[in-house]
Amino acid sequence: MRRDGFALEQVALPVSEVQYAKTLDELRIGGFQVAEVAQMQTQKKVSFTVAECGEFHDMGEFHENVESVKEALAILGHIPEGRMHGVPAIGIRVTDVAQPEVYTEVDIATAKCIDMEVLGFVPEIAENKAAQFALAELIHAMPEAEIRGEIPEAIHKKVQMIESREKQADQLKEITDKLEQGVADVFSSDKYKQFLDTMAKFPRYSVNNNILIMMQKPDAQICQSFTGWKEMGRFVKKGEKGIKILAPAPYTIQKEQNVLDEKGSPVLDHDGEPLRETVEVKINAFKVVNTFDISQTDGKELPSIGVNELTGDVERYQTMFEALKQSCPVPIAFEDIPSGAKGYYNKLEKRIALQEGMSEVQTVKTLIHEMAHQKLHDTGNAADSQSRSSKEVEAESVAYTVCQHYGIDTSDYSFSYVAGWSEGKEMKELKASLDTIRRAASEMISSIDEKMEELVTQKTQEQIVEASVSVENVTKT
């Protein structure tokens, strides 16, 4: 409260501006409804200060608006010891962006000590979430410093989050290194050569044809022409409808034109008339043809380089699956997928389908794979030129990485899957996407962790309520 009136989030209003009303909804302050006043919250900016003399800032160097902990510590480290016979200090400042001259500031650290006790005198800083995070970064960056007083719980949690993030980055690097090695081992196996011999018989479709296939049969796995399947010992099932794609159908026409010399000028005959010749010109054209997914065929089994399906249970599966659902921006549903695919993401309908009846491990792995497709490959860019091979390598690599983080081993399936979609032992798709894979996995893990924590907290609260009701019922009886 100020002497001249009330202070609401830095908006000063004299007492005379308060208008009385019968209900809270009608209450107006300074011409605004209460709800409107609540929205008049000024934007705050958090920064650091570095003073050569913590006792008197106007003595020696004083640096304002320092953006990061790293920069503040670097400035502090360059101040000569004892030059002003004072103690250099790092301060934290919360500034009103609309009025830069209005700010709250306090010195919080020296080279050897971080003072948490002073926060009790500056609630504007202690209760600001951005300031809490800045202080957590400072504590993390000064592990040898003495902590004076008790670290508030909100700041302590943020310190743990920063430490967890650093550990997670190292862990993800270790996991993706393991993925690279595992895929390399698959390439050196005898089964891979047999697999390659078979895969070489399949056509490599253009980006446009892959889009056409996806639009007509989102769960398609591997496609081939009617004749191509027949040559491989498989036959299209009776009644199956082909997937329409475009195939090159060039043709030639005869065209009469002038004969040209080396310089591109017309050659003339004895009468001075241009000599003419008939040439064949190739015209690029396309025709509609049918291709068929493997699920539309029967016959000889194709060679594989890994297990066909993962087995096993997942610890706290229901909580894990619910966390995945809540962190996924599109609907998820189980269904019987005729093609035999474990799942698919339908870009047109913006939904994920999972094959019903799979093991918990396979279900979780497949869901994360399809969530990765939605996150990385549903960009809305019609000119997307990324190959399907690259997309599948990214999605499975993200699924493997996230699963490994939660102690779910999918290597028997994922290594061979990534190898199968790679176009060579150089693993160019995987190597080119490692940063993308790590970033996507990290973001997904953070989101899943947040949802799991919420679910666990909710369940704990429900158990407490149930226990209280039980105790109350026992007391009444």
Short mmCIF file of C-alpha atoms in Angstrom, two decimals:
data_model
loop_
_atom_site.label_atom_id
_atom_site.label_comp_id
_atom_site.label_asym_id
_atom_site.label_seq_id
_atom_site.Cartn_x
_atom_site.Cartn_y
_atom_site.Cartn_z
CA MET A 1 0.00 0.00 0.00
CA ARG A 2 1.12 3.54 -0.77
CA ARG A 3 0.15 6.74 1.11
CA ASP A 4 -1.69 8.18 -1.92
CA GLY A 5 -3.69 5.05 -2.67
CA PHE A 6 -3.51 1.36 -3.50
CA ALA A 7 -0.71 -0.24 -5.57
CA LEU A 8 -1.99 -3.08 -7.74
CA GLU A 9 0.85 -4.73 -9.71
CA GLN A 10 2.68 -1.38 -9.97
CA VAL A 11 -0.54 0.45 -11.11
CA ALA A 12 -1.11 3.22 -8.55
CA LEU A 13 -4.72 4.33 -8.05
CA PRO A 14 -5.94 6.93 -5.52
CA VAL A 15 -8.57 5.83 -3.01
CA SER A 16 -11.13 8.14 -4.60
CA GLU A 17 -11.02 6.02 -7.76
CA VAL A 18 -12.52 3.00 -5.97
CA GLN A 19 -16.22 2.64 -6.79
CA TYR A 20 -18.44 0.58 -4.54
CA ALA A 21 -20.73 -2.12 -5.93
CA LYS A 22 -23.15 -4.76 -4.72
CA THR A 23 -21.30 -7.67 -6.33
CA LEU A 24 -17.68 -8.49 -7.08
CA ASP A 25 -18.43 -8.58 -10.81
CA GLU A 26 -19.68 -4.99 -10.66
CA LEU A 27 -16.72 -3.72 -8.63
CA ARG A 28 -14.76 -1.10 -10.58
CA ILE A 29 -11.46 0.51 -9.69
CA GLY A 30 -10.28 3.55 -11.59
CA GLY A 31 -12.88 2.99 -14.29
CA PHE A 32 -11.82 -0.65 -14.81
CA GLN A 33 -13.48 -3.87 -13.70
CA VAL A 34 -11.50 -5.90 -11.18
CA ALA A 35 -10.80 -8.54 -13.86
CA GLU A 36 -9.38 -5.85 -16.12
CA VAL A 37 -7.15 -4.48 -13.36
CA ALA A 38 -5.81 -8.00 -12.76
CA GLN A 39 -4.69 -8.11 -16.38
CA MET A 40 -2.74 -4.82 -16.08
CA GLN A 41 0.41 -6.61 -15.03
CA THR A 42 3.57 -4.91 -16.19
CA GLN A 43 6.18 -6.97 -17.96
CA LYS A 44 9.34 -7.59 -15.97
CA LYS A 45 12.91 -8.07 -17.17
CA VAL A 46 15.51 -9.91 -15.10
CA SER A 47 19.19 -9.06 -15.44
CA PHE A 48 22.40 -9.07 -13.41
CA THR A 49 24.62 -6.29 -12.12
CA VAL A 50 28.32 -6.53 -11.30
CA ALA A 51 29.85 -4.03 -8.86
CA GLU A 52 33.55 -3.63 -8.12
CA CYS A 53 32.56 -2.45 -4.66
CA GLY A 54 29.48 -4.17 -3.29
CA GLU A 55 29.23 -1.71 -0.40
CA PHE A 56 29.20 1.41 -2.61
CA HIS A 57 28.26 0.86 -6.24
CA ASP A 58 29.41 4.33 -7.29
CA MET A 59 32.98 3.45 -6.37
CA GLY A 60 34.87 1.64 -9.16
CA GLU A 61 33.34 -0.35 -11.99
CA PHE A 62 29.60 -0.94 -12.09
CA HIS A 63 28.02 -3.01 -14.86
CA GLU A 64 24.25 -2.99 -15.47
CA ASN A 65 21.90 -5.06 -17.66
CA VAL A 66 24.20 -8.08 -17.76
CA GLU A 67 22.18 -10.70 -19.63
CA SER A 68 23.60 -14.01 -18.37
CA VAL A 69 25.28 -15.72 -15.43
CA LYS A 70 28.22 -16.63 -17.65
CA GLU A 71 28.77 -12.97 -18.60
CA ALA A 72 28.37 -11.79 -14.99
CA LEU A 73 30.94 -14.29 -13.70
CA ALA A 74 33.36 -13.34 -16.49
CA ILE A 75 33.11 -9.64 -15.54
CA LEU A 76 33.54 -10.47 -11.85
CA GLY A 77 36.62 -12.55 -12.65
CA HIS A 78 38.29 -9.65 -14.48
CA ILE A 79 37.96 -7.17 -11.58
CA PRO A 80 41.38 -6.86 -9.85
CA GLU A 81 41.25 -8.02 -6.23
CA GLY A 82 41.44 -5.30 -3.57
CA ARG A 83 41.71 -2.35 -5.97
CA MET A 84 38.90 -0.44 -4.23
CA HIS A 85 39.42 -2.23 -0.90
CA GLY A 86 35.84 -3.43 -1.27
CA VAL A 87 34.16 -6.74 -2.03
CA PRO A 88 33.08 -7.19 -5.68
CA ALA A 89 29.51 -8.43 -5.93
CA ILE A 90 26.96 -9.80 -8.39
CA GLY A 91 23.46 -8.42 -8.03
CA ILE A 92 20.12 -9.36 -9.53
CA ARG A 93 17.68 -6.77 -10.85
CA VAL A 94 13.99 -6.97 -11.80
CA THR A 95 13.02 -4.06 -14.05
CA ASP A 96 9.66 -2.73 -15.22
CA VAL A 97 10.00 -2.90 -19.01
CA ALA A 98 7.50 -0.06 -19.52
CA GLN A 99 9.36 2.12 -17.02
CA PRO A 100 13.07 1.14 -17.04
CA GLU A 101 13.80 3.57 -14.21
CA VAL A 102 11.56 1.48 -11.93
CA TYR A 103 13.37 -1.60 -10.67
CA THR A 104 14.19 -3.71 -7.64
CA GLU A 105 17.80 -4.75 -7.13
CA VAL A 106 19.88 -6.56 -4.53
CA ASP A 107 23.46 -7.87 -4.34
CA ILE A 108 23.26 -11.63 -4.07
CA ALA A 109 26.75 -13.08 -4.48
CA THR A 110 30.46 -12.53 -4.09
CA ALA A 111 33.22 -14.69 -5.49
CA LYS A 112 32.90 -17.10 -2.54
CA CYS A 113 29.38 -16.71 -1.17
CA ILE A 114 25.76 -16.65 -2.36
CA ASP A 115 23.42 -14.91 0.10
CA MET A 116 19.92 -16.40 0.10
CA GLU A 117 18.90 -14.56 3.29
CA VAL A 118 18.54 -11.21 1.49
CA LEU A 119 15.69 -12.61 -0.60
CA GLY A 120 13.43 -12.28 2.43
CA PHE A 121 13.68 -8.49 2.08
CA VAL A 122 12.89 -8.35 -1.66
CA PRO A 123 9.71 -10.33 -2.46
CA GLU A 124 9.60 -8.66 -5.89
CA ILE A 125 12.70 -10.73 -6.72
CA ALA A 126 12.06 -13.79 -4.54
CA GLU A 127 8.61 -14.41 -6.07
CA ASN A 128 9.54 -13.68 -9.70
CA LYS A 129 9.87 -16.98 -11.60
CA ALA A 130 12.39 -15.64 -14.11
CA ALA A 131 14.50 -14.31 -11.22
CA GLN A 132 14.24 -17.68 -9.48
CA PHE A 133 15.57 -19.39 -12.58
CA ALA A 134 18.40 -16.83 -12.89
CA LEU A 135 19.38 -17.46 -9.27
CA ALA A 136 19.24 -21.23 -9.86
CA GLU A 137 21.64 -20.79 -12.80
CA LEU A 138 23.96 -18.74 -10.56
CA ILE A 139 23.95 -21.43 -7.85
CA HIS A 140 24.61 -24.12 -10.43
CA ALA A 141 27.47 -22.13 -11.96
CA MET A 142 29.14 -21.59 -8.55
CA PRO A 143 29.33 -25.08 -7.00
CA GLU A 144 32.18 -24.12 -4.63
CA ALA A 145 30.41 -21.05 -3.21
CA GLU A 146 29.11 -21.03 0.37
CA ILE A 147 25.32 -20.73 0.52
CA ARG A 148 24.25 -18.34 3.26
CA GLY A 149 20.79 -19.19 4.48
CA GLU A 150 18.36 -21.74 3.08
CA ILE A 151 17.68 -22.06 -0.65
CA PRO A 152 13.93 -21.52 -1.24
CA GLU A 153 12.16 -24.63 -2.52
CA ALA A 154 11.15 -22.98 -5.82
CA ILE A 155 14.79 -22.11 -6.57
CA HIS A 156 16.05 -25.50 -5.38
CA LYS A 157 13.72 -27.26 -7.81
CA LYS A 158 15.04 -25.14 -10.65
CA VAL A 159 18.64 -25.99 -9.70
CA GLN A 160 17.70 -29.67 -9.87
CA MET A 161 16.04 -29.08 -13.26
CA ILE A 162 19.20 -27.45 -14.65
CA GLU A 163 21.37 -30.28 -13.34
CA SER A 164 18.94 -32.83 -14.77
CA ARG A 165 19.02 -31.08 -18.15
CA GLU A 166 22.82 -31.28 -18.29
CA LYS A 167 22.80 -34.94 -17.31
CA GLN A 168 20.08 -35.58 -19.89
CA ALA A 169 22.17 -34.02 -22.67
CA ASP A 170 25.09 -36.31 -21.78
CA GLN A 171 22.75 -39.28 -21.54
CA LEU A 172 21.18 -38.59 -24.94
CA LYS A 173 24.63 -38.32 -26.51
CA GLU A 174 25.56 -41.69 -24.99
CA ILE A 175 22.30 -43.27 -26.21
CA THR A 176 22.62 -42.01 -29.79
CA ASP A 177 26.27 -43.13 -29.87
CA LYS A 178 25.04 -46.58 -28.88
CA LEU A 179 22.43 -46.37 -31.65
CA GLU A 180 25.09 -45.59 -34.26
CA GLN A 181 27.22 -48.53 -33.13
CA GLY A 182 24.23 -50.88 -33.02
CA VAL A 183 23.20 -49.97 -36.56
CA ALA A 184 26.81 -50.36 -37.75
CA ASP A 185 26.83 -53.89 -36.26
CA VAL A 186 23.66 -54.72 -38.21
CA PHE A 187 25.37 -53.61 -41.43
CA SER A 188 28.19 -56.09 -40.83
CA SER A 189 25.85 -59.06 -40.32
CA ASP A 190 25.23 -61.80 -42.91
CA LYS A 191 21.48 -61.21 -42.71
CA TYR A 192 21.93 -57.64 -43.90
CA LYS A 193 23.44 -58.74 -47.24
CA GLN A 194 20.45 -60.98 -47.89
CA PHE A 195 18.15 -58.14 -46.88
CA LEU A 196 19.90 -55.72 -49.25
CA ASP A 197 19.62 -58.14 -52.16
CA THR A 198 15.87 -58.24 -51.65
CA MET A 199 15.41 -54.51 -51.04
CA ALA A 200 17.33 -53.72 -54.25
CA LYS A 201 14.40 -55.19 -56.18
CA PHE A 202 11.98 -52.58 -54.81
CA PRO A 203 11.50 -49.27 -56.62
CA ARG A 204 12.49 -46.03 -54.91
CA TYR A 205 9.51 -43.76 -55.20
CA SER A 206 9.72 -40.00 -55.62
CA VAL A 207 8.54 -37.61 -52.90
CA ASN A 208 5.35 -36.94 -54.88
CA ASN A 209 4.57 -40.65 -55.23
CA ASN A 210 5.21 -41.19 -51.51
CA ILE A 211 2.65 -38.46 -50.81
CA LEU A 212 0.16 -40.14 -53.16
CA ILE A 213 0.70 -43.49 -51.39
CA MET A 214 0.25 -41.88 -47.97
CA MET A 215 -2.98 -40.17 -49.04
CA GLN A 216 -4.51 -43.43 -50.33
CA LYS A 217 -3.10 -45.87 -47.76
CA PRO A 218 -1.54 -44.17 -44.69
CA ASP A 219 -0.49 -47.52 -43.18
CA ALA A 220 1.42 -48.68 -46.29
CA GLN A 221 4.79 -50.24 -45.46
CA ILE A 222 6.55 -51.30 -48.68
CA CYS A 223 5.10 -51.12 -52.18
CA GLN A 224 5.80 -52.86 -55.46
CA SER A 225 4.08 -53.34 -58.82
CA PHE A 226 1.89 -56.37 -59.58
CA THR A 227 4.64 -57.86 -61.77
CA GLY A 228 7.34 -56.97 -59.25
CA TRP A 229 5.60 -58.89 -56.48
CA LYS A 230 5.11 -61.86 -58.80
CA GLU A 231 8.84 -61.96 -59.58
CA MET A 232 9.54 -62.05 -55.82
CA GLY A 233 7.23 -65.00 -55.23
CA ARG A 234 4.32 -63.00 -53.84
CA PHE A 235 0.90 -62.45 -55.41
CA VAL A 236 -1.68 -59.68 -55.05
CA LYS A 237 -4.78 -60.88 -53.20
CA LYS A 238 -7.99 -61.13 -55.17
CA GLY A 239 -10.10 -57.99 -54.91
CA GLU A 240 -7.31 -55.70 -53.74
CA LYS A 241 -7.36 -52.21 -55.24
CA GLY A 242 -4.13 -50.74 -56.50
CA ILE A 243 -2.58 -47.57 -55.09
CA LYS A 244 -2.46 -45.01 -57.89
CA ILE A 245 0.93 -43.40 -58.55
CA LEU A 246 2.63 -41.69 -61.47
CA ALA A 247 5.18 -43.49 -63.63
CA PRO A 248 7.38 -41.94 -66.33
CA ALA A 249 5.96 -42.46 -69.83
CA PRO A 250 8.21 -40.53 -72.20
CA TYR A 251 7.54 -40.63 -75.92
CA THR A 252 9.24 -39.30 -79.04
CA ILE A 253 7.92 -37.26 -81.93
CA GLN A 254 9.47 -36.36 -85.26
CA LYS A 255 10.03 -32.70 -85.77
CA GLU A 256 11.34 -30.82 -88.78
CA GLN A 257 13.80 -28.03 -88.00
CA ASN A 258 16.60 -25.94 -89.48
CA VAL A 259 20.10 -27.42 -89.71
CA LEU A 260 22.41 -25.38 -87.51
CA ASP A 261 26.16 -24.91 -87.68
CA GLU A 262 28.59 -24.96 -84.73
CA LYS A 263 27.71 -21.37 -83.86
CA GLY A 264 24.01 -22.11 -83.83
CA SER A 265 23.27 -20.29 -87.08
CA PRO A 266 21.09 -21.81 -89.84
CA VAL A 267 22.98 -23.58 -92.68
CA LEU A 268 21.88 -22.31 -96.11
CA ASP A 269 21.63 -24.24 -99.39
CA HIS A 270 22.81 -23.02 -102.83
CA ASP A 271 19.66 -20.96 -103.21
CA GLY A 272 20.18 -19.26 -99.85
CA GLU A 273 17.33 -21.14 -98.22
CA PRO A 274 17.77 -22.80 -94.79
CA LEU A 275 18.51 -26.50 -94.92
CA ARG A 276 15.88 -28.60 -93.10
CA GLU A 277 16.20 -31.91 -91.24
CA THR A 278 13.90 -34.26 -89.42
CA VAL A 279 14.87 -35.10 -85.80
CA GLU A 280 13.34 -37.13 -82.97
CA VAL A 281 12.41 -35.13 -79.87
CA LYS A 282 11.81 -36.82 -76.51
CA ILE A 283 8.71 -35.59 -74.65
CA ASN A 284 8.61 -36.19 -70.89
CA ALA A 285 5.21 -37.42 -69.78
CA PHE A 286 3.64 -39.51 -67.02
CA LYS A 287 0.93 -42.12 -66.75
CA VAL A 288 -1.11 -43.48 -63.85
CA VAL A 289 -0.07 -46.97 -62.71
CA ASN A 290 -0.93 -49.24 -59.80
CA THR A 291 1.35 -50.26 -56.94
CA PHE A 292 0.46 -52.61 -54.07
CA ASP A 293 1.49 -52.66 -50.43
CA ILE A 294 2.92 -55.88 -48.98
CA SER A 295 -0.24 -56.21 -46.85
CA GLN A 296 -2.20 -56.64 -50.11
CA THR A 297 -0.13 -59.69 -51.08
CA ASP A 298 0.46 -63.30 -50.04
CA GLY A 299 3.35 -65.64 -50.72
CA LYS A 300 7.02 -66.08 -49.98
CA GLU A 301 8.24 -64.41 -46.79
CA LEU A 302 10.68 -61.55 -47.22
CA PRO A 303 13.99 -61.72 -45.34
CA SER A 304 14.27 -59.57 -42.20
CA ILE A 305 17.24 -58.37 -40.15
CA GLY A 306 15.67 -58.03 -36.72
CA VAL A 307 12.78 -59.13 -34.52
CA ASN A 308 9.34 -58.52 -35.98
CA GLU A 309 7.81 -57.35 -32.71
CA LEU A 310 9.01 -56.39 -29.26
CA THR A 311 7.69 -58.20 -26.19
CA GLY A 312 7.61 -57.37 -22.51
CA ASP A 313 5.94 -55.08 -19.99
CA VAL A 314 6.63 -51.45 -19.07
CA GLU A 315 6.90 -50.34 -15.45
CA ARG A 316 3.95 -48.07 -14.56
CA TYR A 317 2.60 -48.62 -18.07
CA GLN A 318 -0.77 -46.93 -17.50
CA THR A 319 0.86 -43.77 -16.15
CA MET A 320 3.45 -43.79 -18.95
CA PHE A 321 0.83 -44.25 -21.67
CA GLU A 322 -1.43 -41.56 -20.21
CA ALA A 323 1.53 -39.14 -20.02
CA LEU A 324 2.29 -39.84 -23.68
CA LYS A 325 -1.35 -39.21 -24.62
CA GLN A 326 -1.47 -35.93 -22.73
CA SER A 327 1.80 -34.71 -24.23
CA CYS A 328 0.70 -35.60 -27.77
CA PRO A 329 -1.07 -32.76 -29.65
CA VAL A 330 -3.18 -35.13 -31.81
CA PRO A 331 -5.70 -37.87 -30.91
CA ILE A 332 -4.49 -41.45 -30.36
CA ALA A 333 -6.64 -44.55 -30.89
CA PHE A 334 -6.21 -48.32 -31.11
CA GLU A 335 -7.54 -50.14 -34.15
CA ASP A 336 -7.02 -53.28 -36.18
CA ILE A 337 -4.66 -52.13 -38.95
CA PRO A 338 -5.19 -54.42 -41.98
CA SER A 339 -1.75 -53.76 -43.48
CA GLY A 340 0.05 -55.32 -40.53
CA ALA A 341 1.73 -52.02 -39.64
CA LYS A 342 2.28 -51.42 -35.93
CA GLY A 343 0.95 -47.88 -36.25
CA TYR A 344 0.78 -44.84 -38.46
CA TYR A 345 0.30 -41.09 -38.36
CA ASN A 346 -2.43 -39.79 -40.65
CA LYS A 347 -1.32 -36.32 -41.76
CA LEU A 348 -4.66 -35.53 -43.41
CA GLU A 349 -6.82 -36.41 -40.40
CA LYS A 350 -4.19 -35.36 -37.82
CA ARG A 351 -4.38 -38.54 -35.74
CA ILE A 352 -2.25 -41.49 -34.64
CA ALA A 353 -3.44 -45.09 -34.99
CA LEU A 354 -1.91 -47.97 -33.01
CA GLN A 355 -2.36 -51.67 -33.69
CA GLU A 356 -4.41 -53.18 -30.89
CA GLY A 357 -3.18 -56.19 -28.96
CA MET A 358 0.56 -55.44 -29.01
CA SER A 359 2.85 -55.80 -25.99
CA GLU A 360 3.33 -52.83 -23.68
CA VAL A 361 6.91 -52.32 -24.91
CA GLN A 362 5.89 -52.40 -28.58
CA THR A 363 2.92 -50.10 -27.94
CA VAL A 364 4.99 -47.45 -26.17
CA LYS A 365 7.79 -47.63 -28.75
CA THR A 366 5.37 -47.38 -31.68
CA LEU A 367 3.46 -44.48 -30.14
CA ILE A 368 6.68 -42.49 -29.61
CA HIS A 369 7.72 -43.32 -33.20
CA GLU A 370 4.45 -41.92 -34.58
CA MET A 371 4.60 -38.91 -32.23
CA ALA A 372 8.05 -38.20 -33.65
CA HIS A 373 6.60 -38.28 -37.18
CA GLN A 374 3.92 -35.79 -36.10
CA LYS A 375 6.45 -33.54 -34.40
CA LEU A 376 9.15 -33.57 -37.07
CA HIS A 377 7.45 -34.29 -40.37
CA ASP A 378 4.00 -32.70 -40.30
CA THR A 379 5.39 -29.28 -41.09
CA GLY A 380 2.58 -28.18 -43.37
CA ASN A 381 5.16 -27.47 -46.04
CA ALA A 382 3.88 -28.79 -49.36
CA ALA A 383 7.38 -28.50 -50.81
CA ASP A 384 8.85 -30.86 -48.21
CA SER A 385 11.66 -32.70 -49.98
CA GLN A 386 12.86 -34.91 -47.13
CA SER A 387 12.95 -38.54 -48.22
CA ARG A 388 10.88 -41.20 -46.52
CA SER A 389 14.09 -43.02 -45.61
CA SER A 390 15.30 -39.98 -43.69
CA LYS A 391 11.94 -39.55 -41.95
CA GLU A 392 11.77 -43.18 -40.84
CA VAL A 393 15.35 -43.09 -39.56
CA GLU A 394 14.57 -39.95 -37.53
CA ALA A 395 11.30 -41.26 -36.08
CA GLU A 396 12.72 -44.64 -35.02
CA SER A 397 15.89 -43.04 -33.63
CA VAL A 398 13.81 -40.65 -31.50
CA ALA A 399 11.68 -43.59 -30.30
CA TYR A 400 14.78 -45.61 -29.39
CA THR A 401 16.36 -42.65 -27.56
CA VAL A 402 13.26 -41.76 -25.54
CA CYS A 403 12.60 -45.41 -24.67
CA GLN A 404 16.20 -45.91 -23.52
CA HIS A 405 15.87 -42.85 -21.26
CA TYR A 406 12.98 -44.57 -19.48
CA GLY A 407 14.78 -47.91 -19.26
CA ILE A 408 12.85 -49.54 -22.13
CA ASP A 409 15.23 -51.47 -24.38
CA THR A 410 14.13 -51.54 -28.03
CA SER A 411 17.55 -52.19 -29.58
CA ASP A 412 16.59 -55.60 -31.07
CA TYR A 413 13.92 -53.84 -33.11
CA SER A 414 15.25 -50.30 -33.57
CA PHE A 415 18.79 -51.10 -34.76
CA SER A 416 17.54 -53.22 -37.65
CA TYR A 417 14.73 -50.78 -38.43
CA VAL A 418 17.15 -47.86 -38.79
CA ALA A 419 19.55 -50.00 -40.82
CA GLY A 420 16.72 -51.13 -43.09
CA TRP A 421 15.75 -47.55 -43.90
CA SER A 422 19.33 -46.34 -44.32
CA GLU A 423 20.62 -46.15 -47.88
CA GLY A 424 24.13 -47.40 -47.12
CA LYS A 425 26.65 -48.31 -44.49
CA GLU A 426 27.68 -44.65 -44.23
CA MET A 427 24.37 -44.04 -42.42
CA LYS A 428 24.08 -40.58 -43.94
CA GLU A 429 20.42 -40.25 -42.86
CA LEU A 430 21.27 -40.98 -39.22
CA LYS A 431 24.42 -38.85 -39.06
CA ALA A 432 22.73 -35.88 -40.74
CA SER A 433 19.84 -36.03 -38.27
CA LEU A 434 21.63 -36.60 -34.94
CA ASP A 435 21.09 -33.02 -33.71
CA THR A 436 17.44 -33.16 -34.75
CA ILE A 437 17.01 -36.55 -33.05
CA ARG A 438 18.60 -35.39 -29.78
CA ARG A 439 16.65 -32.14 -29.71
CA ALA A 440 13.31 -33.82 -30.43
CA ALA A 441 13.99 -36.57 -27.88
CA SER A 442 14.95 -34.02 -25.23
CA GLU A 443 11.78 -31.98 -25.82
CA MET A 444 9.60 -35.09 -25.73
CA ILE A 445 11.23 -36.34 -22.52
CA SER A 446 10.70 -32.97 -20.80
CA SER A 447 7.03 -32.97 -21.81
CA ILE A 448 6.50 -36.60 -20.75
CA ASP A 449 8.25 -36.01 -17.41
CA GLU A 450 6.03 -33.00 -16.73
CA LYS A 451 2.86 -34.96 -17.47
CA MET A 452 4.01 -37.96 -15.40
CA GLU A 453 4.76 -35.71 -12.43
CA GLU A 454 1.28 -34.17 -12.71
CA LEU A 455 -0.33 -37.61 -12.91
CA VAL A 456 1.62 -38.94 -9.92
CA THR A 457 0.77 -35.82 -7.87
CA GLN A 458 -2.90 -36.14 -8.81
CA LYS A 459 -2.96 -39.81 -7.87
CA THR A 460 -1.24 -39.08 -4.54
CA GLN A 461 -3.81 -36.39 -3.73
CA GLU A 462 -6.66 -38.76 -4.60
CA GLN A 463 -5.17 -41.42 -2.31
CA ILE A 464 -4.90 -38.88 0.52
CA VAL A 465 -8.55 -37.89 0.06
CA GLU A 466 -9.63 -41.55 -0.04
CA ALA A 467 -7.62 -42.27 3.13
CA SER A 468 -9.19 -39.26 4.88
CA VAL A 469 -12.68 -40.41 3.93
CA SER A 470 -11.90 -43.92 5.18
CA VAL A 471 -10.65 -42.58 8.52
CA GLU A 472 -13.72 -40.36 8.82
CA ASN A 473 -16.05 -43.29 8.15
CA VAL A 474 -14.23 -45.44 10.73
CA THR A 475 -14.52 -42.61 13.31
CA LYS A 476 -18.26 -42.26 12.69
CA THR A 477 -18.85 -45.98 13.19
#
